[in-house]
């Protein structure tokens, strides 16, 4: 009996140990990384041996007499020696550091193993760089020798082309500087950088030209100069292209206006039906197609996620259908209780399985004297709530003399950012820019838009901005959207609906109380009232959550 108990105890002990090892062993992904490293090391050994053979064959080739001085000068063989030394170090570290961790097989060593694998892979990369250098370098030198004339012709053409392009850019930069004095310093810096890039290519060409004309050309230096010249030329052309594009941006002006917005709400209903007779085969589930509902219905049903809407039960008097939610809510869904339902299923439950919204914007783009209105454009729900209060506002303004990266994206009254900062003369605002000028009439200074930009006045209740409008805007800054001194602009601003466009907008039709309430001029009260109807009450947007 004691022997039997001992055997049982041993079995339990072994089982416990096996369970312990299974729980705390090294995660498989780390083991696979180490195994992949071992294969990479083995492969690199083979490639290093092949590189040594290839270099030995090169030394026996007809080209070696020509290459030998370059090999001696740059010590090509030392690269292969270095590769062998690093390879031996990798082998030793794998044996002494990686292998013991794999043998211990404990999860607490996972991060250490991963770090070791990463380090040794980096060392393997160094081996590769060193072992391929001698043969690759020999090919570069031979290529320069065999294509000496072609390299020189190409380098001459490249330099000439870049001189012309840089000169053209400097002319464009000077013209742009005159048109946009506010960017004069930045444009001058760009012209200087373009000239500095050209100087690098000139220097490379001088080295190449010197070796080309030398009695005994150093083809290693010749090849390096040609390589550097091409590299610096590509960098210079990229810089010229980007800078030319930036200069072009200074000449472009546009305003993007949010002219309408809508958010459509959908509810998806789920149904489960079954029967309780012995011949039945279980539950049948069905998801109804999404149903578009109004905001109020959506808000109500959104709060019933997974809650029962209705149920059907079988009894002595036949099937009984009970609607759990208010009848109007159920009827708005237009549910056919029997669609795709087995005739034998006399029990059923209906619930809200999913709710979602689809948001849309319409914009008017004013660029130069042209105005283009978009169709409905789908936007994320976060974007909708971010701009929901900005109907009729400029949500992007890119004035002349600004780069695209400097586009004003804080919502503000249309065209306000294009007004020139006034110079006060005897209490009268003066000054002008390409958009318009300050004028004085009936004791008030106002901004007069030139004909091409008169459309900006269509977005303003009196058709013009006065000095006090500009002063309020200027004092507000761009830390947050600006809705006017009396908050008369935007979705809840009374000025917005003076235009038939917004009075008849899709947004206004979906919020009928809005038009009567904005006339009060109490923006906060209107916001509260509108947001209290339907999903607006949830305060969605980038920080508002929502489902």
Coordinates of C-alpha atoms in Angstrom, one line a residue:
X1 CA 0.0 0.0 0.0
X2 CA 2.9 2.4 0.8
X3 CA 4.4 1.7 -2.6
X4 CA 1.1 2.5 -4.3
X5 CA 0.8 5.7 -2.3
X6 CA 4.3 6.6 -3.3
X7 CA 3.6 6.1 -7.0
X8 CA 0.5 8.2 -6.7
X9 CA 2.4 10.9 -5.0
X10 CA 5.1 10.9 -7.7
X11 CA 2.5 11.0 -10.4
X12 CA 0.8 14.0 -8.8
X13 CA 4.2 15.7 -8.3
X14 CA 5.1 15.2 -11.9
X15 CA 1.7 16.4 -13.1
X16 CA 2.0 19.5 -10.9
X17 CA 5.5 20.2 -12.2
X18 CA 4.3 19.8 -15.8
X19 CA 1.4 22.2 -15.1
X20 CA 3.8 24.7 -13.5
X21 CA 6.2 24.5 -16.5
X22 CA 3.2 25.0 -18.9
X23 CA 2.1 28.1 -17.0
X24 CA 5.4 29.8 -16.5
X25 CA 7.3 28.7 -19.7
X26 CA 8.6 31.1 -22.3
X27 CA 5.9 32.4 -24.6
X28 CA 6.0 30.8 -28.1
X29 CA 6.6 34.0 -30.0
X30 CA 9.8 34.7 -28.2
X31 CA 11.0 31.2 -28.8
X32 CA 10.2 31.5 -32.5
X33 CA 12.2 34.8 -32.6
X34 CA 15.3 33.0 -31.2
X35 CA 14.9 30.1 -33.6
X36 CA 14.7 32.5 -36.5
X37 CA 17.9 34.2 -35.3
X38 CA 19.7 30.9 -35.2
X39 CA 18.7 30.3 -38.8
X40 CA 19.8 33.8 -39.8
X41 CA 23.2 33.2 -38.2
X42 CA 23.6 29.9 -40.0
X43 CA 22.7 31.5 -43.3
X44 CA 25.1 34.4 -42.7
X45 CA 27.9 31.9 -42.1
X46 CA 27.3 30.5 -45.5
X47 CA 27.1 33.9 -47.1
X48 CA 30.3 35.0 -45.5
X49 CA 32.1 31.9 -46.8
X50 CA 30.7 32.7 -50.3
X51 CA 31.9 36.3 -50.0
X52 CA 35.4 35.1 -49.1
X53 CA 35.4 32.8 -52.2
X54 CA 34.1 35.6 -54.4
X55 CA 36.9 37.9 -53.3
X56 CA 39.5 35.2 -53.8
X57 CA 38.3 34.7 -57.3
X58 CA 38.4 38.5 -57.9
X59 CA 42.1 38.5 -56.9
X60 CA 42.8 35.9 -59.5
X61 CA 40.9 37.8 -62.3
X62 CA 42.3 39.9 -65.1
X63 CA 41.0 43.1 -63.4
X64 CA 43.0 42.6 -60.2
X65 CA 46.1 44.3 -61.5
X66 CA 44.0 47.4 -61.9
X67 CA 42.0 47.0 -58.7
X68 CA 45.0 46.0 -56.4
X69 CA 46.1 49.6 -55.6
X70 CA 42.5 50.5 -54.6
X71 CA 42.2 47.4 -52.5
X72 CA 45.5 48.2 -50.7
X73 CA 44.6 51.9 -50.2
X74 CA 41.1 51.1 -48.8
X75 CA 42.2 47.8 -47.1
X76 CA 39.3 45.8 -48.6
X77 CA 40.5 42.5 -47.0
X78 CA 40.1 44.0 -43.5
X79 CA 36.3 44.2 -44.1
X80 CA 36.2 40.4 -44.5
X81 CA 38.4 39.9 -41.5
X82 CA 36.1 42.2 -39.5
X83 CA 33.1 40.2 -40.6
X84 CA 34.7 37.0 -39.4
X85 CA 35.5 38.5 -36.0
X86 CA 31.9 39.8 -35.5
X87 CA 30.5 36.5 -36.7
X88 CA 32.6 34.6 -34.0
X89 CA 31.3 37.0 -31.4
X90 CA 27.7 36.4 -32.4
X91 CA 28.2 32.6 -32.2
X92 CA 29.7 33.0 -28.7
X93 CA 27.0 35.2 -27.4
X94 CA 24.3 33.0 -28.8
X95 CA 25.9 30.0 -27.1
X96 CA 26.5 31.8 -23.7
X97 CA 23.5 34.0 -23.5
X98 CA 20.6 33.0 -25.7
X99 CA 20.9 29.2 -25.4
X100 CA 20.8 29.2 -21.5
X101 CA 17.6 31.3 -21.6
X102 CA 15.9 28.9 -24.0
X103 CA 17.0 26.0 -21.9
X104 CA 15.6 27.6 -18.7
X105 CA 12.3 28.3 -20.5
X106 CA 10.9 30.7 -18.1
X107 CA 8.5 33.6 -18.9
X108 CA 10.4 36.1 -16.7
X109 CA 13.3 36.0 -19.2
X110 CA 11.1 36.9 -22.2
X111 CA 12.1 40.6 -22.4
X112 CA 15.7 39.8 -21.9
X113 CA 15.6 37.2 -24.7
X114 CA 13.9 39.7 -27.0
X115 CA 16.5 42.3 -26.3
X116 CA 19.3 39.9 -27.0
X117 CA 17.8 38.7 -30.3
X118 CA 17.4 42.3 -31.4
X119 CA 21.1 43.1 -30.5
X120 CA 22.4 40.0 -32.3
X121 CA 20.3 40.7 -35.4
X122 CA 21.9 44.2 -35.5
X123 CA 25.3 42.5 -35.3
X124 CA 24.4 40.1 -38.1
X125 CA 23.5 43.2 -40.2
X126 CA 27.0 44.6 -39.5
X127 CA 28.5 41.3 -40.8
X128 CA 26.5 41.6 -44.0
X129 CA 27.7 45.2 -44.6
X130 CA 31.3 44.3 -44.1
X131 CA 31.3 41.1 -46.1
X132 CA 29.7 42.6 -49.2
X133 CA 31.9 45.8 -49.2
X134 CA 35.0 44.4 -51.1
X135 CA 33.2 43.0 -54.1
X136 CA 30.7 45.9 -54.3
X137 CA 33.5 48.4 -54.0
X138 CA 35.4 46.7 -56.8
X139 CA 32.4 46.9 -59.1
X140 CA 31.9 50.6 -58.4
X141 CA 35.6 51.3 -59.3
X142 CA 35.4 49.2 -62.5
X143 CA 32.1 50.9 -63.5
X144 CA 33.7 54.3 -63.1
X145 CA 36.6 53.3 -65.3
X146 CA 34.5 51.8 -68.0
X147 CA 32.0 54.7 -68.0
X148 CA 34.4 57.6 -67.4
X149 CA 33.1 59.6 -70.4
X150 CA 29.5 58.9 -69.8
X151 CA 29.8 60.0 -66.1
X152 CA 31.4 63.2 -67.1
X153 CA 28.8 64.0 -69.8
X154 CA 26.0 63.3 -67.4
X155 CA 27.5 65.3 -64.6
X156 CA 28.0 68.3 -66.9
X157 CA 24.3 68.1 -68.0
X158 CA 23.1 67.7 -64.4
X159 CA 25.0 70.8 -63.2
X160 CA 23.8 72.9 -66.1
X161 CA 20.2 71.9 -65.6
X162 CA 20.4 72.6 -61.9
X163 CA 22.0 76.0 -62.4
X164 CA 19.0 77.0 -64.7
X165 CA 16.4 75.6 -62.4
X166 CA 17.9 77.4 -59.4
X167 CA 18.1 80.7 -61.3
X168 CA 14.5 80.3 -62.3
X169 CA 13.4 79.7 -58.7
X170 CA 15.3 82.7 -57.5
X171 CA 13.5 84.9 -60.0
X172 CA 10.1 83.4 -58.9
X173 CA 11.1 83.9 -55.3
X174 CA 12.0 87.6 -55.9
X175 CA 8.6 88.2 -57.6
X176 CA 6.8 86.4 -54.8
X177 CA 8.6 88.4 -52.2
X178 CA 7.4 91.6 -53.9
X179 CA 3.8 90.3 -54.0
X180 CA 3.9 89.0 -50.4
X181 CA 6.0 91.3 -48.3
X182 CA 4.9 89.5 -45.1
X183 CA 6.8 86.4 -46.3
X184 CA 9.9 88.3 -47.5
X185 CA 12.2 86.9 -44.9
X186 CA 11.0 83.3 -45.3
X187 CA 11.2 83.5 -49.1
X188 CA 14.8 84.9 -48.9
X189 CA 15.7 81.9 -46.7
X190 CA 14.4 79.5 -49.3
X191 CA 16.4 81.2 -52.0
X192 CA 19.5 81.0 -49.9
X193 CA 18.9 77.3 -49.2
X194 CA 18.4 76.7 -53.0
X195 CA 21.8 78.3 -53.7
X196 CA 23.5 76.3 -50.9
X197 CA 22.1 73.1 -52.4
X198 CA 23.5 74.1 -55.8
X199 CA 26.9 74.8 -54.2
X200 CA 27.1 71.2 -53.0
X201 CA 26.5 69.9 -56.5
X202 CA 29.2 72.4 -57.8
X203 CA 31.7 71.1 -55.3
X204 CA 31.0 67.5 -56.3
X205 CA 31.4 68.4 -60.0
X206 CA 34.7 70.2 -59.3
X207 CA 36.0 67.0 -57.6
X208 CA 34.8 64.9 -60.6
X209 CA 36.2 67.3 -63.1
X210 CA 39.6 67.3 -61.4
X211 CA 39.8 63.5 -61.5
X212 CA 38.6 63.5 -65.1
X213 CA 41.4 65.8 -66.2
X214 CA 44.1 64.2 -64.1
X215 CA 46.9 62.3 -65.8
X216 CA 46.1 59.3 -63.6
X217 CA 42.4 59.3 -62.5
X218 CA 41.5 58.0 -59.1
X219 CA 38.4 56.1 -60.1
X220 CA 37.3 55.5 -56.5
X221 CA 37.2 59.3 -55.9
X222 CA 35.7 59.8 -59.4
X223 CA 32.9 57.3 -58.6
X224 CA 32.3 58.8 -55.1
X225 CA 32.0 62.3 -56.6
X226 CA 29.6 61.1 -59.2
X227 CA 27.5 59.3 -56.6
X228 CA 27.4 62.4 -54.3
X229 CA 26.6 64.7 -57.2
X230 CA 23.5 62.6 -58.1
X231 CA 22.4 62.4 -54.5
X232 CA 22.8 66.2 -53.9
X233 CA 21.1 66.9 -57.2
X234 CA 18.0 64.8 -56.2
X235 CA 17.8 66.6 -52.9
X236 CA 18.1 69.9 -54.6
X237 CA 15.4 69.2 -57.1
X238 CA 13.1 68.0 -54.4
X239 CA 13.7 71.2 -52.4
X240 CA 13.1 73.4 -55.5
X241 CA 9.9 71.5 -56.2
X242 CA 8.6 71.8 -52.7
X243 CA 9.6 75.4 -52.4
X244 CA 8.0 76.3 -55.8
X245 CA 4.8 74.7 -54.6
X246 CA 4.9 76.8 -51.4
X247 CA 5.4 80.0 -53.4
X248 CA 2.3 79.0 -55.5
X249 CA 0.3 78.6 -52.3
X250 CA 0.9 82.2 -51.4
X251 CA -1.0 83.2 -54.6
X252 CA -4.0 81.1 -53.7
X253 CA -7.0 82.3 -51.6
X254 CA -10.1 80.4 -50.7
X255 CA -12.8 80.2 -48.0
X256 CA -14.7 77.0 -47.2
X257 CA -18.2 77.7 -45.8
X258 CA -20.4 75.1 -44.1
X259 CA -23.7 75.8 -45.8
X260 CA -25.7 72.8 -44.6
X261 CA -25.5 69.8 -42.4
X262 CA -27.5 66.8 -41.5
X263 CA -27.3 63.6 -39.5
X264 CA -29.4 60.6 -40.3
X265 CA -30.2 58.1 -37.6
X266 CA -30.8 54.4 -38.0
X267 CA -32.1 51.6 -35.8
X268 CA -31.6 47.9 -36.4
X269 CA -34.1 45.6 -34.8
X270 CA -33.3 41.9 -34.0
X271 CA -35.8 39.1 -33.6
X272 CA -35.7 35.7 -32.1
X273 CA -38.6 33.3 -32.8
X274 CA -39.2 29.7 -31.7
X275 CA -41.9 27.1 -30.9
X276 CA -42.0 24.9 -27.8
X277 CA -43.4 21.7 -29.4
X278 CA -41.3 18.5 -29.5
X279 CA -41.1 18.8 -33.3
X280 CA -39.3 22.2 -33.2
X281 CA -35.7 22.5 -33.9
X282 CA -34.7 25.5 -31.7
X283 CA -34.4 29.2 -32.0
X284 CA -34.4 31.2 -35.3
X285 CA -32.7 34.6 -35.3
X286 CA -33.2 37.5 -37.8
X287 CA -31.8 41.0 -38.1
X288 CA -34.1 43.5 -39.8
X289 CA -32.6 46.0 -42.3
X290 CA -31.7 49.4 -40.8
X291 CA -34.7 51.7 -40.4
X292 CA -34.2 55.5 -40.7
X293 CA -35.9 57.3 -37.8
X294 CA -36.2 60.8 -36.6
X295 CA -33.8 62.2 -34.0
X296 CA -36.3 61.9 -31.1
X297 CA -37.1 58.3 -31.8
X298 CA -33.5 57.5 -32.3
X299 CA -32.6 59.0 -28.9
X300 CA -35.3 57.0 -27.2
X301 CA -34.5 53.7 -28.8
X302 CA -30.7 54.3 -28.5
X303 CA -31.3 54.1 -24.7
X304 CA -32.9 50.7 -25.1
X305 CA -30.0 48.9 -26.6
X306 CA -30.6 45.1 -26.1
X307 CA -33.9 46.0 -24.3
X308 CA -37.1 44.3 -25.4
X309 CA -39.4 46.3 -27.8
X310 CA -42.1 43.7 -28.1
X311 CA -42.9 40.0 -27.6
X312 CA -45.2 37.4 -28.9
X313 CA -46.5 34.4 -27.0
X314 CA -48.8 31.5 -27.7
X315 CA -51.7 30.7 -25.4
X316 CA -55.2 29.2 -25.2
X317 CA -56.7 32.1 -27.1
X318 CA -54.0 32.0 -29.8
X319 CA -51.0 34.2 -30.3
X320 CA -50.7 37.4 -28.2
X321 CA -48.5 40.3 -29.3
X322 CA -47.4 42.8 -26.6
X323 CA -45.6 46.0 -27.4
X324 CA -43.4 47.0 -24.6
X325 CA -42.5 50.5 -25.8
X326 CA -44.9 53.3 -26.7
X327 CA -47.0 52.3 -29.7
X328 CA -45.8 55.3 -31.8
X329 CA -42.2 54.2 -31.3
X330 CA -42.9 50.7 -32.5
X331 CA -45.0 51.9 -35.5
X332 CA -42.2 54.2 -36.6
X333 CA -40.0 51.1 -37.2
X334 CA -42.4 49.6 -39.7
X335 CA -41.6 46.1 -38.6
X336 CA -43.2 43.1 -40.4
X337 CA -43.4 40.6 -37.6
X338 CA -43.5 37.5 -39.9
X339 CA -40.9 38.3 -42.5
X340 CA -38.6 35.3 -42.9
X341 CA -40.2 33.6 -40.0
X342 CA -41.2 29.9 -39.8
X343 CA -45.0 29.4 -39.7
X344 CA -44.5 27.1 -36.8
X345 CA -42.8 29.7 -34.5
X346 CA -45.4 31.0 -32.2
X347 CA -43.1 32.7 -29.8
X348 CA -40.9 35.8 -30.6
X349 CA -38.9 38.6 -29.0
X350 CA -38.0 41.9 -30.7
X351 CA -35.2 44.2 -29.5
X352 CA -32.9 47.0 -30.5
X353 CA -29.8 45.3 -31.7
X354 CA -27.9 48.3 -33.1
X355 CA -28.1 52.0 -33.6
X356 CA -25.9 54.2 -35.8
X357 CA -25.8 57.5 -37.5
X358 CA -24.6 58.8 -40.9
X359 CA -23.5 62.5 -41.0
X360 CA -23.2 64.8 -44.0
X361 CA -22.0 68.3 -44.9
X362 CA -22.4 70.7 -47.8
X363 CA -19.8 73.3 -48.4
X364 CA -19.5 76.4 -50.5
X365 CA -15.9 77.0 -51.7
X366 CA -15.1 80.6 -52.6
X367 CA -11.9 80.9 -54.5
X368 CA -11.0 84.2 -56.3
X369 CA -14.2 85.2 -58.0
X370 CA -15.6 81.7 -58.3
X371 CA -18.0 80.0 -56.1
X372 CA -18.6 76.3 -56.1
X373 CA -21.1 74.4 -53.9
X374 CA -20.5 70.7 -53.2
X375 CA -23.1 67.9 -53.0
X376 CA -23.7 66.2 -49.7
X377 CA -20.3 64.9 -48.4
X378 CA -20.2 62.1 -45.8
X379 CA -18.3 63.1 -42.7
X380 CA -17.6 61.2 -39.5
X381 CA -20.0 61.8 -36.6
X382 CA -17.1 63.3 -34.6
X383 CA -16.6 65.9 -37.4
X384 CA -20.3 66.6 -37.5
X385 CA -20.5 67.5 -33.8
X386 CA -17.2 69.4 -34.0
X387 CA -18.7 71.8 -36.5
X388 CA -22.4 71.5 -35.6
X389 CA -22.6 75.0 -34.2
X390 CA -20.9 76.6 -37.3
X391 CA -23.6 76.7 -39.9
X392 CA -22.9 79.6 -42.3
X393 CA -19.4 80.0 -40.9
X394 CA -16.0 79.8 -42.6
X395 CA -14.5 76.6 -41.3
X396 CA -11.3 77.1 -43.4
X397 CA -9.9 80.4 -44.6
X398 CA -6.7 80.5 -46.6
X399 CA -5.9 84.2 -47.4
X400 CA -3.4 85.4 -50.0
X401 CA 0.2 85.4 -48.6
X402 CA -0.4 82.4 -46.4
X403 CA 0.9 78.8 -46.9
X404 CA -1.6 76.0 -46.8
X405 CA -0.2 74.9 -43.5
X406 CA -1.3 78.3 -42.1
X407 CA -4.9 77.9 -43.2
X408 CA -7.2 79.3 -40.5
X409 CA -9.4 76.3 -39.3
X410 CA -11.0 78.0 -36.4
X411 CA -14.6 78.8 -37.4
X412 CA -15.3 82.5 -37.9
X413 CA -17.6 84.8 -39.9
X414 CA -17.0 84.5 -43.7
X415 CA -14.3 86.8 -45.0
X416 CA -13.5 88.3 -41.7
X417 CA -9.9 87.0 -41.9
X418 CA -9.4 88.8 -45.2
X419 CA -9.9 92.3 -43.8
X420 CA -6.7 94.5 -43.6
X421 CA -5.7 95.6 -40.1
X422 CA -6.7 99.2 -40.1
X423 CA -4.5 102.2 -39.5
X424 CA -6.4 104.8 -37.5
X425 CA -6.2 108.4 -38.8
X426 CA -8.0 111.0 -36.8
X427 CA -10.2 108.2 -35.4
X428 CA -11.0 106.8 -38.9
X429 CA -10.0 103.4 -40.0
X430 CA -7.9 103.4 -43.2
X431 CA -5.9 100.9 -45.2
X432 CA -6.4 98.4 -48.0
X433 CA -5.3 95.0 -49.4
X434 CA -6.2 93.0 -52.5
X435 CA -9.6 92.1 -51.0
X436 CA -10.8 95.6 -50.4
X437 CA -10.4 98.8 -48.4
X438 CA -11.6 100.7 -45.3
X439 CA -14.1 103.4 -46.1
X440 CA -16.0 105.9 -43.9
X441 CA -19.7 106.8 -44.1
X442 CA -22.3 108.4 -41.8
X443 CA -19.7 108.5 -39.0
X444 CA -18.7 104.8 -39.2
X445 CA -15.8 103.0 -40.7
X446 CA -16.6 99.9 -42.7
X447 CA -14.8 97.4 -44.9
X448 CA -15.6 97.7 -48.6
X449 CA -14.9 94.5 -50.6
X450 CA -13.7 94.9 -54.2
X451 CA -16.0 93.4 -56.9
X452 CA -14.3 90.0 -57.0
X453 CA -15.0 89.5 -53.3
X454 CA -18.4 91.1 -52.9
X455 CA -19.8 87.7 -52.2
X456 CA -18.3 87.8 -48.7
X457 CA -20.9 90.5 -47.9
X458 CA -23.7 88.1 -48.7
X459 CA -22.9 86.2 -45.6
X460 CA -23.3 89.3 -43.3
X461 CA -26.7 90.6 -42.1
X462 CA -26.1 94.3 -43.1
X463 CA -24.0 93.3 -46.1
X464 CA -20.7 94.7 -44.6
X465 CA -18.4 94.5 -41.6
X466 CA -17.9 97.6 -39.5
X467 CA -14.8 98.6 -37.6
X468 CA -16.4 97.4 -34.3
X469 CA -17.0 94.0 -36.0
X470 CA -13.3 93.7 -36.9
X471 CA -12.2 95.0 -33.5
X472 CA -14.3 92.4 -31.7
X473 CA -12.9 89.7 -34.0
X474 CA -9.3 90.9 -33.6
X475 CA -9.6 91.1 -29.8
X476 CA -11.1 87.6 -29.6
X477 CA -8.1 86.0 -31.3
X478 CA -8.2 82.4 -32.8
X479 CA -8.2 80.4 -29.6
X480 CA -11.8 79.3 -30.2
X481 CA -14.6 79.9 -32.8
X482 CA -15.7 83.5 -33.1
X483 CA -19.5 84.0 -33.4
X484 CA -19.5 87.8 -33.5
X485 CA -19.8 90.5 -30.8
X486 CA -23.4 89.5 -30.1
X487 CA -22.9 85.9 -31.1
X488 CA -25.0 86.6 -34.1
X489 CA -23.3 84.1 -36.4
X490 CA -23.3 80.3 -36.6
X491 CA -26.0 77.7 -36.1
X492 CA -27.6 79.6 -33.2
X493 CA -26.9 83.1 -34.4
X494 CA -29.9 85.3 -35.6
X495 CA -27.8 86.8 -38.4
X496 CA -27.4 83.4 -40.1
X497 CA -31.1 82.9 -40.9
X498 CA -31.5 86.3 -42.5
X499 CA -30.4 84.5 -45.6
X500 CA -32.9 82.3 -47.3
X501 CA -30.2 79.7 -47.9
X502 CA -30.0 78.8 -44.2
X503 CA -33.7 79.5 -43.4
X504 CA -34.5 76.8 -46.0
X505 CA -31.6 74.5 -45.2
X506 CA -32.0 70.8 -44.5
X507 CA -30.7 71.6 -41.0
X508 CA -33.4 74.2 -40.3
X509 CA -36.2 72.0 -41.7
X510 CA -35.1 69.2 -39.3
X511 CA -35.1 71.7 -36.4
X512 CA -38.3 73.7 -36.8
X513 CA -38.1 75.3 -33.4
X514 CA -34.8 76.8 -34.3
X515 CA -36.0 79.7 -36.5
X516 CA -38.4 81.1 -33.9
X517 CA -35.9 80.7 -31.1
X518 CA -32.9 82.3 -32.7
X519 CA -34.8 85.6 -32.9
X520 CA -34.4 86.0 -29.2
X521 CA -30.7 86.6 -29.6
X522 CA -30.0 84.4 -26.5
X523 CA -27.6 82.0 -28.0
X524 CA -27.2 79.9 -24.8
X525 CA -31.0 79.4 -24.5
X526 CA -31.3 78.3 -28.1
X527 CA -28.3 75.9 -27.8
X528 CA -30.0 74.3 -24.8
X529 CA -33.3 74.0 -26.4
X530 CA -32.0 72.6 -29.7
X531 CA -29.6 70.2 -27.9
X532 CA -32.4 69.0 -25.7
X533 CA -34.3 67.7 -28.7
X534 CA -33.0 64.3 -30.0
X535 CA -29.4 63.3 -30.0
X536 CA -28.1 66.9 -29.5
X537 CA -28.5 66.4 -25.8
X538 CA -25.6 64.0 -25.6
X539 CA -23.1 66.6 -26.5
X540 CA -21.2 64.4 -28.9
X541 CA -18.1 65.2 -30.8
X542 CA -14.4 64.5 -30.2
X543 CA -14.9 64.6 -26.4
X544 CA -18.6 63.8 -26.1
X545 CA -18.7 60.0 -26.5
X546 CA -21.9 58.7 -27.9
X547 CA -22.7 55.3 -29.3

